[in-house]
Amino acid sequence: MVERKKWSENFSEWFNDVIEEAGILDKRYPVKGMNVWLPYGLKIMRNIERFIHEEMERTGHQEVLFPALIPETEFKKEAEHIAGFEGEVFWITHAGHDELDVKLILRPTSETAIYPMFSKDRGGWIRSHADLPFKIYQIVNVYRYETKHTRPLIRVREISRFFEAHTAHVDFEDAERQIKEDLEIFDNLMKKLAIAYIISKRPEWDKFPGAYYSLGAEVVMPDGRTLQIGTMHHYKDNFARAYNIIYEKEDGTHAYVHQTTFGMSERLLAAVIAIHGDDRGMVLPPTIAPIQVVIVPIPKKGEEEKVYSYAKEIEEELKTAGIRVHLDLRDKRPGWKFYDWELKGVPVRIEVGPRDAENMTVVIARRDKLEKITISREELVDKVRELFDDIMKYLAERSREWLESHIKRVDTLEEAKEAFEDRRGVVEIPWCGNEECGLKMEEELEAKMLGTPYPNPEAPEGKKCPVCGREAKFIARFARTY
Ligand SMILES: Nc1ncnc2c1ncn2[C@@H]1O[C@H](COS(=O)(=O)NC(=O)[C@@H](N)CS)[C@@H](O)[C@H]1O
Ligand SMILES: [Zn+2]
């Protein structure tokens, strides 16, 4: 085994090593920023996606599947959107021996693929108020010609597990209601992943191209930089005007729809690996672990049969109880197996030796706290279920403490610079609200403004903007980001 860099010492090396050694992705694919999903990594991602599908079902979103190619003519309809993505799209100009008369792009996100189908000029999916609210989503691969340093799961050029929900509404207020629902969906998902996060309203100069406003969900990674793991955008009628998406109101008049989008990606898995991980590798929440319990037999010379049959009995009982269990019968020493399953983040390990078979006991090791207990055989299933709940609680608390200990509120730029030198994370500073002060602070701090706390920007009492000295109307959040 390669001696892995410590999670706390050199996070990015640790992260790259774990991605490889735990069997998440194979980074040797011959296109920069594109990786191959390996079986174990894909199983974890599918378990995360299962929760997304459940939330989409619960909130009445319909799953669709759009083509990956978009004609240049459709892509170029919304000015701001193009400006934002022009430098990021991959073009298709030829097919076979022919040059294409209309060039195509590989979708970087699917607004310009979907909205022609909403419009009565093309797909006519939306015609009347009776069609609203219209709520669809897809989980697909999208392509962005990222020029910043690419990293597996975190910044890739093929975002292969890109979740995008697109909705249309009768008016601004109903689109606002949708944003609130998106926040609820996101919160339910984060509870399943036991991850604490903050929501910030992006500054005017950093919102999604074509959006009226953008919300970003951030986590603080082990190296103190923040990772945006979800975004919700309110488009107002910006895209409706560009794509002519109008509907007939009950009184017979017509109006443009108001729209929202909600996006996430494989960064969710990056956050789970990074935030819950430790020096021995991944620590997977039982909710998404492909193997929730691994059984490692500890055979003794001449007593192998007794141990294996006891282990098989336990495997059967856990399987019948609906627990994802794996009995490891590989011809390897127990210690080697412990190391391997700890690296893969299996939440609970069961060890059984000859004494356990005789005394009807079971040794249970929990991956998060690295503690071991011995219990009686008959309480096994209840104990394992109890342990899953306790692990979820512990991981959620540890993630909350980590986040809160990496958000610091200060009054001056000097204090902010110290905070970044000390442990990075998120720094909160009073702000008057106008752009040049915000940009000045970004420059001074060599950090990005994540925005203001959402939903309430927490106007600080009697504080001054550190740049212009005027009365501060908001708290502004800054961070070094991925
Ligand atoms: N290069 C990338 N690699 C991995 N994930 C990414 C990358 N770029 C963006 N993401 C993730 O994808 C999410 C949605 O992307 S986005 O640009 O913010 N928003 C949109 O594209 C909107 N159309 C909502 S779907 C982001 O919140 C981020 O978590
Ligand atoms: Zn100011």
Coordinates of C-alpha atoms and ligand atoms in Angstrom, one line a residue:
M1 CA 0.0 0.0 0.0
V2 CA 1.2 3.5 -0.8
E3 CA 1.8 5.4 2.5
R4 CA -1.1 7.9 2.2
K5 CA -0.6 11.5 3.0
K6 CA -2.5 12.4 6.2
W7 CA -6.0 13.9 5.8
S8 CA -5.0 16.7 8.0
E9 CA -1.5 17.2 6.6
N10 CA -1.9 17.3 2.9
F11 CA -5.5 17.1 2.0
S12 CA -5.2 17.3 -1.8
E13 CA -2.7 14.4 -2.0
W14 CA -4.8 12.4 0.5
F15 CA -7.9 13.1 -1.6
N16 CA -6.3 12.0 -4.9
D17 CA -4.8 8.9 -3.3
V18 CA -8.1 7.8 -1.7
I19 CA -10.1 8.3 -4.9
E20 CA -7.7 5.8 -6.5
E21 CA -7.0 3.3 -3.8
A22 CA -10.6 3.1 -2.6
G23 CA -11.7 2.3 -6.1
I24 CA -13.8 5.4 -6.8
L25 CA -12.5 6.7 -10.2
D26 CA -9.7 5.8 -12.6
K27 CA -7.9 9.0 -13.5
R28 CA -5.8 7.5 -16.3
Y29 CA -8.4 8.2 -19.0
P30 CA -6.7 9.9 -21.9
V31 CA -8.8 13.2 -21.9
K32 CA -7.9 15.9 -19.4
G33 CA -10.6 16.5 -16.8
M34 CA -12.4 13.2 -17.6
N35 CA -12.3 10.1 -15.5
V36 CA -13.7 6.6 -15.5
W37 CA -16.2 5.7 -12.7
L38 CA -15.2 2.4 -11.1
P39 CA -17.8 0.0 -9.6
Y40 CA -17.4 0.9 -5.9
G41 CA -17.4 4.7 -6.6
L42 CA -20.4 4.4 -8.9
K43 CA -22.4 2.4 -6.3
I44 CA -21.9 5.2 -3.8
M45 CA -22.9 7.8 -6.3
R46 CA -26.0 5.8 -7.3
N47 CA -27.0 5.6 -3.6
I48 CA -26.7 9.4 -3.4
E49 CA -28.7 9.8 -6.6
R50 CA -31.4 7.5 -5.2
F51 CA -32.1 10.1 -2.5
I52 CA -32.2 12.8 -5.2
H53 CA -34.8 10.8 -7.2
E54 CA -36.8 10.3 -4.0
E55 CA -36.9 14.0 -3.3
M56 CA -37.8 14.8 -6.9
E57 CA -40.7 12.3 -6.7
R58 CA -41.8 13.7 -3.4
T59 CA -42.0 17.3 -4.9
G60 CA -43.6 16.4 -8.2
H61 CA -40.6 16.8 -10.5
Q62 CA -40.8 14.6 -13.7
E63 CA -37.5 13.0 -14.9
V64 CA -36.7 13.7 -18.6
L65 CA -33.7 13.0 -20.8
F66 CA -32.5 15.6 -23.3
P67 CA -29.9 15.2 -26.2
A68 CA -26.4 16.2 -25.3
L69 CA -25.9 18.3 -28.5
I70 CA -27.3 21.8 -28.9
P71 CA -27.4 23.8 -32.1
E72 CA -25.4 27.1 -32.0
T73 CA -28.6 28.9 -33.0
E74 CA -30.4 27.9 -29.9
F75 CA -27.4 28.3 -27.6
K76 CA -27.0 31.9 -28.7
K77 CA -30.5 33.2 -27.7
E78 CA -29.9 34.5 -24.2
A79 CA -27.1 37.1 -24.3
E80 CA -25.9 36.9 -20.7
H81 CA -26.0 33.1 -20.7
I82 CA -23.8 33.0 -23.8
A83 CA -21.4 35.6 -22.4
G84 CA -21.0 33.3 -19.3
F85 CA -20.5 30.1 -21.2
E86 CA -18.9 31.1 -24.5
G87 CA -15.4 30.3 -23.2
E88 CA -16.5 27.0 -21.7
V89 CA -18.3 25.1 -24.4
F90 CA -16.9 22.2 -26.5
W91 CA -17.9 22.6 -30.2
I92 CA -18.8 19.9 -32.7
T93 CA -18.1 21.1 -36.3
H94 CA -17.8 17.9 -38.3
A95 CA -19.6 14.6 -38.7
G96 CA -18.1 11.8 -40.8
H97 CA -16.5 13.5 -43.8
D98 CA -18.9 16.5 -43.7
E99 CA -18.5 19.9 -42.2
L100 CA -21.8 20.7 -40.3
D101 CA -23.7 23.6 -41.7
V102 CA -25.1 24.4 -38.1
K103 CA -22.3 23.9 -35.5
L104 CA -23.3 22.0 -32.4
I105 CA -22.2 22.4 -28.7
L106 CA -21.9 19.7 -26.1
R107 CA -24.3 20.9 -23.4
P108 CA -22.5 22.8 -20.5
T109 CA -25.9 22.8 -18.8
S110 CA -29.3 22.3 -20.5
E111 CA -31.2 25.6 -20.5
T112 CA -30.7 26.1 -24.2
A113 CA -31.6 22.5 -25.0
I114 CA -34.8 22.5 -22.8
Y115 CA -36.3 26.0 -23.3
P116 CA -37.1 25.6 -27.0
M117 CA -39.2 22.7 -26.0
F118 CA -41.1 24.8 -23.5
S119 CA -41.8 27.5 -26.1
K120 CA -45.0 27.3 -28.3
D121 CA -42.7 28.1 -31.2
R122 CA -41.1 24.6 -31.0
G123 CA -42.1 22.0 -28.4
G124 CA -45.2 23.8 -27.0
W125 CA -44.8 22.0 -23.7
I126 CA -46.1 25.1 -21.9
R127 CA -49.2 26.9 -23.3
S128 CA -51.6 27.6 -20.5
H129 CA -51.6 28.3 -16.7
A130 CA -52.9 24.8 -16.4
D131 CA -49.5 23.5 -17.4
L132 CA -47.8 25.4 -14.5
P133 CA -45.9 24.9 -12.3
F134 CA -43.9 22.8 -14.8
K135 CA -41.2 20.9 -13.0
I136 CA -38.6 18.6 -14.7
Y137 CA -35.1 17.3 -14.0
Q138 CA -32.4 15.1 -15.4
I139 CA -29.1 13.6 -14.2
V140 CA -26.7 13.6 -17.2
N141 CA -23.2 14.3 -18.3
V142 CA -22.4 17.9 -19.2
Y143 CA -19.2 19.4 -20.6
R144 CA -17.3 22.5 -19.6
Y145 CA -13.8 23.5 -20.8
E146 CA -12.6 24.3 -17.3
T147 CA -9.3 26.2 -17.6
K148 CA -8.6 26.3 -13.9
H149 CA -6.8 23.2 -12.3
T150 CA -9.0 20.2 -12.8
R151 CA -9.4 17.7 -9.9
P152 CA -11.4 14.4 -9.8
L153 CA -15.0 14.9 -8.7
I154 CA -14.3 18.6 -7.7
R155 CA -13.5 20.3 -11.0
V156 CA -13.9 18.1 -14.1
R157 CA -14.4 18.8 -17.7
E158 CA -17.0 16.1 -18.1
I159 CA -19.4 16.6 -15.2
S160 CA -20.7 13.1 -15.5
R161 CA -23.3 13.1 -12.7
F162 CA -24.8 16.6 -13.3
F163 CA -28.2 17.0 -11.6
E164 CA -30.3 19.9 -13.1
A165 CA -33.9 20.7 -12.3
H166 CA -35.7 23.3 -14.5
T167 CA -39.1 24.7 -13.5
A168 CA -41.5 27.3 -15.0
H169 CA -44.1 29.3 -13.0
V170 CA -47.0 31.7 -13.4
D171 CA -45.1 34.6 -11.7
F172 CA -42.1 35.7 -9.7
E173 CA -43.7 34.7 -6.3
D174 CA -44.4 31.2 -7.4
A175 CA -40.8 30.9 -8.6
E176 CA -39.7 32.2 -5.2
R177 CA -41.8 29.4 -3.6
Q178 CA -39.9 26.9 -5.8
I179 CA -36.5 28.2 -4.6
K180 CA -37.7 27.6 -1.0
E181 CA -38.7 24.1 -2.0
D182 CA -35.3 23.5 -3.6
L183 CA -33.6 24.6 -0.3
E184 CA -35.8 22.1 1.6
I185 CA -34.9 19.3 -0.9
F186 CA -31.2 20.2 -0.5
D187 CA -31.5 20.2 3.3
N188 CA -33.1 16.7 3.2
L189 CA -30.3 15.5 1.0
M190 CA -27.6 17.0 3.2
K191 CA -29.2 15.2 6.3
K192 CA -28.8 11.9 4.4
L193 CA -25.1 12.7 3.8
A194 CA -24.6 14.1 7.4
I195 CA -23.1 17.3 5.9
A196 CA -23.4 20.8 7.4
Y197 CA -23.4 23.7 4.9
I198 CA -24.2 27.4 4.5
I199 CA -26.3 29.1 1.9
S200 CA -25.2 32.5 0.5
K201 CA -26.9 34.8 -2.0
R202 CA -24.2 35.4 -4.7
P203 CA -23.2 39.0 -5.3
E204 CA -24.5 40.7 -8.5
W205 CA -21.2 40.2 -10.2
D206 CA -21.0 36.5 -9.6
K207 CA -24.4 35.1 -10.3
F208 CA -25.2 32.4 -12.8
P209 CA -25.2 33.7 -16.4
G210 CA -28.8 34.8 -17.2
A211 CA -30.0 34.6 -13.6
Y212 CA -31.8 37.3 -11.6
Y213 CA -30.2 36.0 -8.5
S214 CA -28.2 32.9 -7.5
L215 CA -27.9 31.0 -4.2
G216 CA -24.8 28.9 -3.5
A217 CA -24.4 26.1 -1.0
E218 CA -20.9 25.8 0.4
V219 CA -19.0 23.4 2.6
V220 CA -15.6 24.0 4.1
M221 CA -13.1 21.4 2.9
P222 CA -10.3 20.0 5.1
D223 CA -7.8 22.5 3.7
G224 CA -10.1 25.4 4.7
R225 CA -11.1 26.2 1.1
T226 CA -14.9 26.2 0.3
L227 CA -16.5 23.9 -2.2
Q228 CA -19.8 25.0 -3.9
I229 CA -21.9 21.8 -3.8
G230 CA -25.2 23.1 -5.0
T231 CA -26.8 26.2 -6.6
M232 CA -30.3 27.5 -7.0
H233 CA -31.0 30.2 -9.6
H234 CA -34.1 32.4 -10.0
Y235 CA -34.3 33.4 -13.7
K236 CA -37.4 35.7 -13.5
D237 CA -38.6 35.9 -17.1
N238 CA -35.1 36.4 -18.6
F239 CA -35.0 33.1 -20.5
A240 CA -38.8 33.2 -21.2
R241 CA -38.3 36.4 -23.1
A242 CA -35.3 35.0 -25.0
Y243 CA -37.1 31.7 -25.9
N244 CA -40.7 33.1 -26.1
I245 CA -42.1 30.9 -23.4
I246 CA -45.6 32.5 -22.8
Y247 CA -48.7 31.0 -21.3
E248 CA -52.4 31.9 -21.5
K249 CA -53.7 33.2 -18.1
E250 CA -57.2 32.3 -16.7
D251 CA -58.5 35.7 -18.0
G252 CA -57.3 34.9 -21.5
T253 CA -54.4 37.3 -21.5
H254 CA -50.8 36.1 -22.0
A255 CA -47.7 36.4 -19.9
Y256 CA -44.1 35.2 -19.8
V257 CA -43.3 32.4 -17.4
H258 CA -40.9 32.9 -14.5
Q259 CA -38.2 30.1 -14.2
T260 CA -35.8 28.6 -11.7
T261 CA -33.0 26.0 -11.9
F262 CA -31.3 23.9 -9.2
G263 CA -28.0 22.2 -9.9
M264 CA -25.7 19.7 -8.1
S265 CA -23.0 17.2 -9.3
E266 CA -20.5 14.6 -8.2
R267 CA -19.1 17.3 -5.9
L268 CA -21.6 15.8 -3.4
L269 CA -19.4 12.7 -3.3
A270 CA -16.3 14.8 -3.1
A271 CA -17.8 16.5 0.0
V272 CA -18.7 13.2 1.6
I273 CA -15.2 11.8 1.1
A274 CA -13.4 15.0 2.2
I275 CA -15.5 16.0 5.2
H276 CA -16.1 12.6 6.8
G277 CA -12.7 11.1 5.8
D278 CA -9.8 10.6 8.2
D279 CA -6.2 9.4 8.1
R280 CA -7.3 5.8 7.3
G281 CA -9.4 6.8 4.3
M282 CA -13.1 7.2 3.7
V283 CA -15.8 7.1 6.3
L284 CA -19.1 6.5 4.6
P285 CA -22.5 7.4 6.2
P286 CA -24.5 4.1 6.4
T287 CA -27.3 5.8 4.3
I288 CA -25.1 5.6 1.2
A289 CA -22.5 2.9 1.9
P290 CA -22.7 0.1 -0.7
I291 CA -21.5 -2.2 2.1
Q292 CA -22.9 -1.2 5.5
V293 CA -21.4 -4.2 7.4
V294 CA -18.4 -6.2 6.5
I295 CA -17.7 -9.5 8.3
V296 CA -14.1 -10.5 8.7
P297 CA -13.7 -14.1 10.1
I298 CA -10.6 -14.6 12.4
P299 CA -10.0 -18.3 11.8
K300 CA -7.7 -20.4 14.1
K301 CA -5.7 -23.4 13.0
G302 CA -8.0 -26.4 13.1
E303 CA -11.1 -24.4 14.0
E304 CA -11.7 -22.8 10.6
E305 CA -15.0 -24.6 9.9
K306 CA -16.6 -23.4 13.2
V307 CA -15.7 -19.8 12.4
Y308 CA -16.8 -19.8 8.8
S309 CA -20.2 -21.3 9.5
Y310 CA -20.8 -18.9 12.4
A311 CA -19.8 -16.0 10.1
K312 CA -22.2 -17.3 7.3
E313 CA -25.1 -17.5 9.8
I314 CA -24.5 -13.9 10.8
E315 CA -24.3 -12.8 7.1
E316 CA -27.6 -14.5 6.4
E317 CA -29.3 -12.9 9.4
L318 CA -28.1 -9.4 8.5
K319 CA -29.1 -9.9 4.8
T320 CA -32.6 -11.0 5.8
A321 CA -32.8 -7.9 8.0
G322 CA -32.2 -5.8 4.8
I323 CA -28.7 -4.7 5.8
R324 CA -26.1 -4.4 3.0
V325 CA -23.6 -7.0 4.3
H326 CA -20.5 -8.6 2.8
L327 CA -18.6 -11.6 4.2
D328 CA -14.9 -11.3 3.3
L329 CA -13.6 -14.7 2.5
R330 CA -10.5 -13.6 0.6
D331 CA -7.3 -15.5 1.4
K332 CA -5.7 -12.5 3.2
R333 CA -4.7 -11.9 6.9
P334 CA -7.5 -10.2 9.0
G335 CA -5.2 -7.1 9.5
W336 CA -4.9 -6.6 5.8
K337 CA -8.7 -6.8 5.5
F338 CA -9.2 -4.3 8.3
Y339 CA -7.0 -1.8 6.5
D340 CA -8.8 -2.3 3.2
W341 CA -12.3 -1.9 4.5
E342 CA -11.3 1.1 6.6
L343 CA -9.9 2.7 3.5
K344 CA -13.2 2.0 1.7
G345 CA -15.2 3.6 4.6
V346 CA -17.4 0.7 5.5
P347 CA -19.3 2.0 8.5
V348 CA -19.4 -1.2 10.6
R349 CA -17.0 -4.2 10.8
I350 CA -17.8 -7.5 12.5
E351 CA -15.0 -9.8 13.6
V352 CA -15.7 -13.4 14.6
G353 CA -13.2 -15.9 16.0
P354 CA -13.5 -19.3 17.6
R355 CA -14.2 -17.9 21.1
D356 CA -17.1 -15.8 19.6
A357 CA -18.6 -18.9 18.0
E358 CA -18.4 -20.8 21.3
N359 CA -19.7 -18.0 23.5
M360 CA -22.2 -16.8 20.9
T361 CA -20.7 -13.3 21.0
V362 CA -19.8 -10.8 18.2
V363 CA -17.1 -8.1 18.1
I364 CA -18.3 -4.9 16.4
A365 CA -15.9 -2.2 15.2
R366 CA -17.4 1.2 14.2
R367 CA -15.4 3.0 11.4
D368 CA -16.2 6.6 12.5
K369 CA -14.9 6.5 16.1
L370 CA -12.6 3.5 15.5
E371 CA -14.1 1.9 18.7
K372 CA -14.8 -1.8 19.3
I373 CA -17.4 -3.5 21.5
T374 CA -18.4 -7.1 22.1
I375 CA -22.1 -7.9 22.1
S376 CA -24.2 -11.1 22.4
R377 CA -25.2 -12.8 19.2
E378 CA -28.9 -12.4 19.6
E379 CA -28.8 -8.6 20.0
L380 CA -26.8 -8.2 16.7
V381 CA -29.4 -6.8 14.3
D382 CA -30.9 -4.3 16.8
K383 CA -27.3 -3.3 17.8
V384 CA -26.3 -2.7 14.2
R385 CA -29.3 -0.6 13.5
E386 CA -28.8 1.4 16.6
L387 CA -25.1 1.9 15.6
F388 CA -26.1 3.2 12.1
D389 CA -28.3 5.9 13.8
D390 CA -25.5 6.8 16.2
I391 CA -22.9 7.0 13.4
M392 CA -25.2 9.3 11.4
K393 CA -25.6 11.5 14.5
Y394 CA -21.9 11.6 15.2
L395 CA -20.9 12.4 11.6
A396 CA -23.5 15.2 11.4
E397 CA -22.3 16.7 14.7
R398 CA -18.6 16.5 13.7
S399 CA -19.4 18.1 10.3
R400 CA -21.4 20.9 12.1
E401 CA -18.6 21.6 14.5
W402 CA -16.0 21.6 11.7
L403 CA -18.1 24.1 9.7
E404 CA -18.9 26.4 12.7
S405 CA -15.3 26.4 13.8
H406 CA -14.3 27.6 10.3
I407 CA -16.6 30.6 10.1
K408 CA -15.2 33.7 11.7
R409 CA -16.9 37.1 12.0
V410 CA -14.5 40.2 12.0
D411 CA -14.8 44.0 11.7
T412 CA -11.6 44.9 9.8
L413 CA -9.7 43.7 6.7
E414 CA -6.6 43.1 8.9
E415 CA -8.5 40.7 11.1
A416 CA -9.9 39.0 8.0
K417 CA -6.4 38.5 6.6
E418 CA -5.2 37.0 9.9
A419 CA -8.2 34.7 9.9
F420 CA -7.3 33.4 6.4
E421 CA -3.7 32.9 7.4
D422 CA -4.7 31.1 10.6
R423 CA -7.2 28.6 9.3
R424 CA -9.0 29.9 6.2
G425 CA -12.6 28.8 6.0
V426 CA -15.3 31.5 5.7
V427 CA -14.7 35.1 7.0
E428 CA -17.7 37.4 7.6
I429 CA -17.3 41.2 7.3
P430 CA -19.7 44.1 7.5
W431 CA -20.4 45.5 4.0
C432 CA -22.2 48.7 2.8
G433 CA -23.5 46.7 -0.2
N434 CA -22.0 48.4 -3.1
E435 CA -20.0 46.6 -5.7
E436 CA -16.7 48.5 -5.7
C437 CA -16.3 47.9 -2.0
G438 CA -17.1 44.3 -2.4
L439 CA -14.6 43.9 -5.3
K440 CA -12.0 45.9 -3.3
M441 CA -12.4 43.5 -0.4
E442 CA -12.0 40.4 -2.7
E443 CA -8.8 41.9 -4.0
E444 CA -7.4 42.9 -0.6
L445 CA -8.2 39.4 0.9
E446 CA -7.3 37.5 -2.3
A447 CA -10.6 35.6 -1.7
K448 CA -14.0 35.4 -3.4
M449 CA -17.2 36.9 -2.0
L450 CA -19.6 34.0 -1.5
G451 CA -22.3 36.5 -0.9
T452 CA -24.6 37.4 2.0
P453 CA -26.2 34.9 4.4
Y454 CA -29.5 33.7 3.0
P455 CA -32.4 34.0 3.8
N456 CA -31.5 36.9 6.2
P457 CA -28.5 39.0 5.3
E458 CA -28.1 39.9 9.1
A459 CA -27.7 43.7 8.8
P460 CA -25.1 44.3 11.6
E461 CA -26.0 47.0 14.2
G462 CA -23.8 50.1 14.0
K463 CA -21.0 48.5 11.9
K464 CA -19.1 50.3 9.2
C465 CA -18.0 49.1 5.8
P466 CA -14.2 48.6 6.2
V467 CA -13.6 50.1 2.7
C468 CA -15.7 53.2 2.5
G469 CA -16.6 53.7 6.1
R470 CA -20.3 54.0 5.3
E471 CA -22.9 52.2 7.5
A472 CA -22.8 48.5 6.8
K473 CA -26.1 47.1 5.6
F474 CA -25.1 43.4 5.2
I475 CA -22.7 40.8 6.4
A476 CA -20.5 39.7 3.5
R477 CA -18.9 36.2 3.4
F478 CA -15.5 35.6 1.9
A479 CA -13.5 32.4 1.3
R480 CA -10.8 30.9 -0.8
T481 CA -12.7 28.5 -3.0
Y482 CA -12.2 25.4 -5.2
Ligands
LIG1 N1 -16.4 21.7 -13.3 C1 -17.2 21.1 -12.4 N2 -17.0 19.9 -11.9 C2 -17.8 19.4 -11.0 N3 -19.0 20.0 -10.5 C3 -19.2 21.2 -11.0 C4 -18.4 21.8 -12.0 N4 -19.0 23.0 -12.3 C5 -20.1 23.1 -11.6 N5 -20.3 22.0 -10.8 C6 -21.4 21.8 -9.9 O1 -22.6 21.9 -10.7 C7 -23.5 22.7 -9.9 C8 -24.5 23.4 -10.9 O2 -23.7 24.2 -11.8 S1 -24.0 25.7 -12.0 O3 -23.2 26.2 -13.1 O4 -23.7 26.3 -10.7 N6 -25.5 25.9 -12.2 C9 -26.1 25.5 -13.4 O5 -25.5 25.0 -14.3 C10 -27.5 25.8 -13.5 N7 -28.0 25.6 -14.9 C11 -28.3 25.0 -12.5 S2 -28.4 23.4 -13.1 C12 -22.7 23.6 -9.1 O6 -23.3 24.1 -8.0 C13 -21.5 22.7 -8.8 O7 -21.7 22.0 -7.6
ZN2 ZN -18.4 50.3 1.3

